[in-house]
Amino acid sequence: MPAFQTTPGTRDILPPDASRWRAFVDVFASVVERAGYEQIVLPMFEDLGVFQRLGDTTDVVTKEMYDFVDKGGRHVALRPEQTAGVCRAFVQHHPNVPWKVWYSGPNFRYEKAQQGRYRQFDQVGIEVLGVDDPLLDVEVISLAHSFYRELGLCDVELRVNSLGDTGDRARYVDALAAYLRSRETELSRESQATLARNPLRVLDSKRAEDREVVAQAPSISGFFSHGAASHFAAVQEGLALLGIDFVVDDRLVRGLDYYRSTTFEFVSTALDAAQTAIGGGGRYDGLVEDLGGDPTPGIGFAIGVDRTLLACDAESTFAAPDGTADVFVVDTTGGRTALLLAAQLRGAGLRTERAYGAKSMKSQMKTANRSRAAVAVIIGEDELARGVATVRPMDGGEQTHCPLDAVVATVLDIVSKGKS
RNA sequence: GUGGGCGUAGCUCAGCCUGGUUAGAGCGUCAGGUUGUGGCCCUGAAGGCCGGGGGUUCAAGUCCCCUCGCUCACCCCA
């Protein structure tokens, strides 16, 4: 047992997973940048108040915040998500609208870890501020959809719902609370407690005892104003236009209190775990105002990197990029020639590995084999004396000698043939 | 925060129920079998205060208690 290990809920992303991680973000960036989204990098901690605007009945705020007082007496918190930060930045810098940004990076929530849930977890996401058009909702959803497809995921279900406008939501919450209270004794104890602080969350309950009561609960759709109803209808039509399959789930309420109007969630049906929601988002038309800005509509989504990668594992797609070397330089004469040749090969763009220390020819060849290099360049006493190198294709082809200054060209030739 | 399962070599695990000489296997690593050549094969080596602490006992990896950690689930969410 080492003296130190990772703190609970955190972990090291080791090779080769870390390069897969980076590739994941690269794919995401390419999908959203094609749609005109620009990268934004926000602080990982902010004034606690920024995140309290997420709602004082959300667990993320009330019990999962990683907050502390810094040396200057400021009460700050590690960000639990990035939407609030984006809105704060929008208010602070008043960019032109529409403001279309994407981000990636870690978020922090103080909760007990389990599969697909960590105290430090990464998300990629986009946000758009300043546009109320329901067809933007469709575009936002379609970008997440495209991203999943680009990763090779098939078993992803899209669930959409609308929470109506602010007034609709309030009226619905009242009606729902009244209904749930009328059947309170039938609910699980946990749900009874949830009812007292946030009736909407009861709809999320996974407990069997609650299922029937929840199933018979009134639907938000009965409370939509004309505007909210037509917005939601337009979103559904737009999704159909793009040929994106979805199901309307009027029990989909989502965890952050700021959501209004369109909400959606992507669920992996390939995942056999408690955490199957791999991405989600929606409209938050009141959030900018809550943060002190002018009333500004907003919409976005966040995708969990760990969970989505878990889904990729379950569907055997998006494997870690392999670290195969192009060429391996073996040198049993001290290593200076290998050092020089490796630098030249790398300068020519070849992925070049070599052995370190005075190892035997056999040992170095073993290492070369393990690196899966296509070619080995061998410098032994004979080569050193004659000023040449032996170039050996590792697939069993004939090995040849060539002058040291022709090694790069010779290797390039073999590698390019192997790749074509 | 609550509950279940699990902590033995770098990794995956056996041994624990029914305490008893130097704690094992596979994989991986390193070296050798070829005094200059990888894969397959063979041989050998290194590597463990059996998570930590306390207790019971002549004797604890094994039984008991505590603790820390991991893990799965609840809550909640990505």
PDB file of C-alpha atoms in Angstrom, chain A residues 84-246:
ATOM      1  CA  ALA A  84     -23.574  28.506 -15.042  1.00  0.00           C
ATOM      2  CA  GLY A  85     -20.014  29.586 -15.788  1.00  0.00           C
ATOM      3  CA  VAL A  86     -20.836  30.130 -19.449  1.00  0.00           C
ATOM      4  CA  CYS A  87     -23.783  32.328 -18.491  1.00  0.00           C
ATOM      5  CA  ARG A  88     -21.665  34.246 -15.992  1.00  0.00           C
ATOM      6  CA  ALA A  89     -19.059  34.822 -18.691  1.00  0.00           C
ATOM      7  CA  PHE A  90     -21.798  35.987 -21.052  1.00  0.00           C
ATOM      8  CA  VAL A  91     -22.992  38.556 -18.535  1.00  0.00           C
ATOM      9  CA  GLN A  92     -19.443  39.635 -17.751  1.00  0.00           C
ATOM     10  CA  HIS A  93     -18.260  40.102 -21.354  1.00  0.00           C
ATOM     11  CA  HIS A  94     -21.541  40.762 -23.243  1.00  0.00           C
ATOM     12  CA  PRO A  95     -20.519  39.117 -26.512  1.00  0.00           C
ATOM     13  CA  ASN A  96     -22.662  39.399 -29.633  1.00  0.00           C
ATOM     14  CA  VAL A  97     -25.497  36.925 -29.926  1.00  0.00           C
ATOM     15  CA  PRO A  98     -25.929  34.230 -30.885  1.00  0.00           C
ATOM     16  CA  TRP A  99     -23.034  33.130 -28.723  1.00  0.00           C
ATOM     17  CA  LYS A 100     -22.191  29.553 -29.614  1.00  0.00           C
ATOM     18  CA  VAL A 101     -19.498  27.953 -27.487  1.00  0.00           C
ATOM     19  CA  TRP A 102     -18.192  24.488 -26.677  1.00  0.00           C
ATOM     20  CA  TYR A 103     -16.143  23.285 -23.762  1.00  0.00           C
ATOM     21  CA  SER A 104     -14.520  20.276 -22.236  1.00  0.00           C
ATOM     22  CA  GLY A 105     -13.032  19.705 -18.846  1.00  0.00           C
ATOM     23  CA  PRO A 106     -13.509  18.439 -15.336  1.00  0.00           C
ATOM     24  CA  ASN A 107     -16.357  19.217 -12.977  1.00  0.00           C
ATOM     25  CA  PHE A 108     -16.634  18.382  -9.301  1.00  0.00           C
ATOM     26  CA  ARG A 109     -19.408  17.071  -7.141  1.00  0.00           C
ATOM     27  CA  TYR A 110     -19.010  15.765  -3.650  1.00  0.00           C
ATOM     28  CA  GLU A 111     -20.829  12.460  -3.830  1.00  0.00           C
ATOM     29  CA  LYS A 112     -20.018   8.820  -3.347  1.00  0.00           C
ATOM     30  CA  ALA A 113     -18.399   7.263  -6.375  1.00  0.00           C
ATOM     31  CA  GLN A 114     -19.769   4.339  -8.311  1.00  0.00           C
ATOM     32  CA  GLN A 115     -19.571   3.150 -11.858  1.00  0.00           C
ATOM     33  CA  GLY A 116     -19.829   6.139 -14.173  1.00  0.00           C
ATOM     34  CA  ARG A 117     -19.985   8.584 -11.307  1.00  0.00           C
ATOM     35  CA  TYR A 118     -16.974  10.315  -9.845  1.00  0.00           C
ATOM     36  CA  ARG A 119     -16.224  13.344  -7.726  1.00  0.00           C
ATOM     37  CA  GLN A 120     -14.108  14.680 -10.522  1.00  0.00           C
ATOM     38  CA  PHE A 121     -15.719  13.914 -13.841  1.00  0.00           C
ATOM     39  CA  ASP A 122     -15.278  15.288 -17.319  1.00  0.00           C
ATOM     40  CA  GLN A 123     -17.880  16.629 -19.644  1.00  0.00           C
ATOM     41  CA  VAL A 124     -17.902  18.028 -23.129  1.00  0.00           C
ATOM     42  CA  GLY A 125     -20.745  20.304 -24.083  1.00  0.00           C
ATOM     43  CA  ILE A 126     -22.095  23.272 -25.981  1.00  0.00           C
ATOM     44  CA  GLU A 127     -24.190  26.274 -25.062  1.00  0.00           C
ATOM     45  CA  VAL A 128     -25.990  28.835 -27.221  1.00  0.00           C
ATOM     46  CA  LEU A 129     -27.130  32.130 -25.764  1.00  0.00           C
ATOM     47  CA  GLY A 130     -29.483  34.657 -27.292  1.00  0.00           C
ATOM     48  CA  VAL A 131     -31.696  32.542 -29.554  1.00  0.00           C
ATOM     49  CA  ASP A 132     -35.223  31.401 -28.875  1.00  0.00           C
ATOM     50  CA  ASP A 133     -35.848  29.549 -32.155  1.00  0.00           C
ATOM     51  CA  PRO A 134     -37.127  25.978 -31.593  1.00  0.00           C
ATOM     52  CA  LEU A 135     -35.151  24.896 -34.639  1.00  0.00           C
ATOM     53  CA  LEU A 136     -32.012  25.812 -32.710  1.00  0.00           C
ATOM     54  CA  ASP A 137     -33.128  23.277 -30.099  1.00  0.00           C
ATOM     55  CA  VAL A 138     -33.255  20.762 -32.901  1.00  0.00           C
ATOM     56  CA  GLU A 139     -29.792  21.704 -34.096  1.00  0.00           C
ATOM     57  CA  VAL A 140     -28.332  21.411 -30.620  1.00  0.00           C
ATOM     58  CA  ILE A 141     -29.862  17.981 -30.119  1.00  0.00           C
ATOM     59  CA  SER A 142     -28.741  16.880 -33.555  1.00  0.00           C
ATOM     60  CA  LEU A 143     -25.124  17.784 -32.773  1.00  0.00           C
ATOM     61  CA  ALA A 144     -25.083  15.482 -29.768  1.00  0.00           C
ATOM     62  CA  HIS A 145     -26.727  12.857 -31.935  1.00  0.00           C
ATOM     63  CA  SER A 146     -24.083  13.290 -34.650  1.00  0.00           C
ATOM     64  CA  PHE A 147     -21.318  13.051 -32.113  1.00  0.00           C
ATOM     65  CA  TYR A 148     -22.577   9.733 -30.772  1.00  0.00           C
ATOM     66  CA  ARG A 149     -22.847   8.405 -34.294  1.00  0.00           C
ATOM     67  CA  GLU A 150     -19.345   9.569 -35.083  1.00  0.00           C
ATOM     68  CA  LEU A 151     -18.077   7.592 -32.097  1.00  0.00           C
ATOM     69  CA  GLY A 152     -19.811   4.552 -33.524  1.00  0.00           C
ATOM     70  CA  LEU A 153     -22.539   4.291 -30.916  1.00  0.00           C
ATOM     71  CA  CYS A 154     -25.842   2.765 -32.028  1.00  0.00           C
ATOM     72  CA  ASP A 155     -27.703   1.888 -28.841  1.00  0.00           C
ATOM     73  CA  VAL A 156     -28.477   5.423 -27.764  1.00  0.00           C
ATOM     74  CA  GLU A 157     -32.034   6.490 -27.094  1.00  0.00           C
ATOM     75  CA  LEU A 158     -33.071  10.123 -27.255  1.00  0.00           C
ATOM     76  CA  ARG A 159     -35.745  11.222 -24.809  1.00  0.00           C
ATOM     77  CA  VAL A 160     -37.290  14.666 -25.072  1.00  0.00           C
ATOM     78  CA  ASN A 161     -39.748  16.613 -23.008  1.00  0.00           C
ATOM     79  CA  SER A 162     -40.830  20.159 -22.378  1.00  0.00           C
ATOM     80  CA  LEU A 163     -41.225  21.789 -19.011  1.00  0.00           C
ATOM     81  CA  GLY A 164     -43.290  24.614 -20.502  1.00  0.00           C
ATOM     82  CA  ASP A 165     -42.523  28.240 -19.787  1.00  0.00           C
ATOM     83  CA  THR A 166     -41.934  29.559 -16.301  1.00  0.00           C
ATOM     84  CA  GLY A 167     -45.626  29.967 -15.487  1.00  0.00           C
ATOM     85  CA  ASP A 168     -46.504  26.522 -16.886  1.00  0.00           C
ATOM     86  CA  ARG A 169     -43.834  24.901 -14.835  1.00  0.00           C
ATOM     87  CA  ALA A 170     -44.986  26.575 -11.639  1.00  0.00           C
ATOM     88  CA  ARG A 171     -48.629  25.605 -12.210  1.00  0.00           C
ATOM     89  CA  TYR A 172     -47.609  22.054 -13.021  1.00  0.00           C
ATOM     90  CA  VAL A 173     -45.433  21.734  -9.936  1.00  0.00           C
ATOM     91  CA  ASP A 174     -48.376  22.863  -7.807  1.00  0.00           C
ATOM     92  CA  ALA A 175     -50.717  20.358  -9.417  1.00  0.00           C
ATOM     93  CA  LEU A 176     -48.163  17.575  -9.202  1.00  0.00           C
ATOM     94  CA  ALA A 177     -47.451  18.304  -5.561  1.00  0.00           C
ATOM     95  CA  ALA A 178     -51.178  18.259  -4.779  1.00  0.00           C
ATOM     96  CA  TYR A 179     -51.565  14.922  -6.543  1.00  0.00           C
ATOM     97  CA  LEU A 180     -48.547  13.370  -4.840  1.00  0.00           C
ATOM     98  CA  ARG A 181     -49.635  14.586  -1.445  1.00  0.00           C
ATOM     99  CA  SER A 182     -53.017  12.957  -1.993  1.00  0.00           C
ATOM    100  CA  ARG A 183     -51.237   9.626  -2.378  1.00  0.00           C
ATOM    101  CA  GLU A 184     -48.295  10.324  -0.119  1.00  0.00           C
ATOM    102  CA  THR A 185     -48.794   7.250   2.035  1.00  0.00           C
ATOM    103  CA  GLU A 186     -48.304   5.030  -1.003  1.00  0.00           C
ATOM    104  CA  LEU A 187     -44.889   6.532  -1.746  1.00  0.00           C
ATOM    105  CA  SER A 188     -41.565   5.245  -0.483  1.00  0.00           C
ATOM    106  CA  ARG A 189     -40.125   7.064   2.485  1.00  0.00           C
ATOM    107  CA  GLU A 190     -37.375   8.552   0.331  1.00  0.00           C
ATOM    108  CA  SER A 191     -39.912   9.911  -2.121  1.00  0.00           C
ATOM    109  CA  GLN A 192     -42.000  11.390   0.670  1.00  0.00           C
ATOM    110  CA  ALA A 193     -38.934  13.332   1.729  1.00  0.00           C
ATOM    111  CA  THR A 194     -38.252  14.355  -1.855  1.00  0.00           C
ATOM    112  CA  LEU A 195     -41.839  15.526  -2.227  1.00  0.00           C
ATOM    113  CA  ALA A 196     -41.384  18.022   0.565  1.00  0.00           C
ATOM    114  CA  ARG A 197     -38.411  19.699  -1.027  1.00  0.00           C
ATOM    115  CA  ASN A 198     -38.878  19.224  -4.773  1.00  0.00           C
ATOM    116  CA  PRO A 199     -41.986  17.433  -6.104  1.00  0.00           C
ATOM    117  CA  LEU A 200     -40.614  17.205  -9.665  1.00  0.00           C
ATOM    118  CA  ARG A 201     -37.818  14.957  -8.527  1.00  0.00           C
ATOM    119  CA  VAL A 202     -40.274  12.312  -7.368  1.00  0.00           C
ATOM    120  CA  LEU A 203     -40.880  11.591 -11.051  1.00  0.00           C
ATOM    121  CA  ASP A 204     -37.262  10.426 -11.239  1.00  0.00           C
ATOM    122  CA  SER A 205     -37.674   7.759  -8.586  1.00  0.00           C
ATOM    123  CA  LYS A 206     -36.496   4.335  -9.637  1.00  0.00           C
ATOM    124  CA  ARG A 207     -38.106   2.523  -6.741  1.00  0.00           C
ATOM    125  CA  ALA A 208     -40.722  -0.081  -7.534  1.00  0.00           C
ATOM    126  CA  GLU A 209     -43.119   1.145  -4.796  1.00  0.00           C
ATOM    127  CA  ASP A 210     -43.348   4.538  -6.462  1.00  0.00           C
ATOM    128  CA  ARG A 211     -43.897   3.306  -9.961  1.00  0.00           C
ATOM    129  CA  GLU A 212     -47.660   3.200  -9.987  1.00  0.00           C
ATOM    130  CA  VAL A 213     -48.181   6.531  -8.292  1.00  0.00           C
ATOM    131  CA  VAL A 214     -45.716   8.164 -10.674  1.00  0.00           C
ATOM    132  CA  ALA A 215     -47.302   6.531 -13.699  1.00  0.00           C
ATOM    133  CA  GLN A 216     -50.685   8.026 -12.846  1.00  0.00           C
ATOM    134  CA  ALA A 217     -49.330  11.480 -12.073  1.00  0.00           C
ATOM    135  CA  PRO A 218     -50.588  14.384 -14.180  1.00  0.00           C
ATOM    136  CA  SER A 219     -48.513  15.148 -17.259  1.00  0.00           C
ATOM    137  CA  ILE A 220     -46.790  18.457 -17.827  1.00  0.00           C
ATOM    138  CA  SER A 221     -48.242  18.515 -21.315  1.00  0.00           C
ATOM    139  CA  GLY A 222     -51.664  19.358 -19.919  1.00  0.00           C
ATOM    140  CA  PHE A 223     -50.292  22.637 -18.556  1.00  0.00           C
ATOM    141  CA  PHE A 224     -48.546  24.018 -21.632  1.00  0.00           C
ATOM    142  CA  SER A 225     -49.337  27.568 -22.663  1.00  0.00           C
ATOM    143  CA  HIS A 226     -49.995  28.065 -26.360  1.00  0.00           C
ATOM    144  CA  GLY A 227     -46.430  29.276 -26.877  1.00  0.00           C
ATOM    145  CA  ALA A 228     -44.823  26.393 -25.026  1.00  0.00           C
ATOM    146  CA  ALA A 229     -46.955  23.847 -26.844  1.00  0.00           C
ATOM    147  CA  SER A 230     -46.115  25.212 -30.284  1.00  0.00           C
ATOM    148  CA  HIS A 231     -42.407  25.469 -29.419  1.00  0.00           C
ATOM    149  CA  PHE A 232     -42.324  21.836 -28.372  1.00  0.00           C
ATOM    150  CA  ALA A 233     -44.292  20.790 -31.456  1.00  0.00           C
ATOM    151  CA  ALA A 234     -41.783  22.614 -33.656  1.00  0.00           C
ATOM    152  CA  VAL A 235     -38.904  20.813 -31.951  1.00  0.00           C
ATOM    153  CA  GLN A 236     -40.499  17.439 -32.601  1.00  0.00           C
ATOM    154  CA  GLU A 237     -41.187  18.299 -36.217  1.00  0.00           C
ATOM    155  CA  GLY A 238     -37.612  19.419 -36.669  1.00  0.00           C
ATOM    156  CA  LEU A 239     -36.226  16.202 -35.228  1.00  0.00           C
ATOM    157  CA  ALA A 240     -38.479  14.228 -37.551  1.00  0.00           C
ATOM    158  CA  LEU A 241     -37.273  16.333 -40.476  1.00  0.00           C
ATOM    159  CA  LEU A 242     -33.681  15.320 -39.697  1.00  0.00           C
ATOM    160  CA  GLY A 243     -34.705  11.710 -39.288  1.00  0.00           C
ATOM    161  CA  ILE A 244     -33.610  11.583 -35.664  1.00  0.00           C
ATOM    162  CA  ASP A 245     -35.557   9.019 -33.648  1.00  0.00           C
ATOM    163  CA  PHE A 246     -36.799  10.124 -30.266  1.00  0.00           C
TER     164      PHE A 246
END
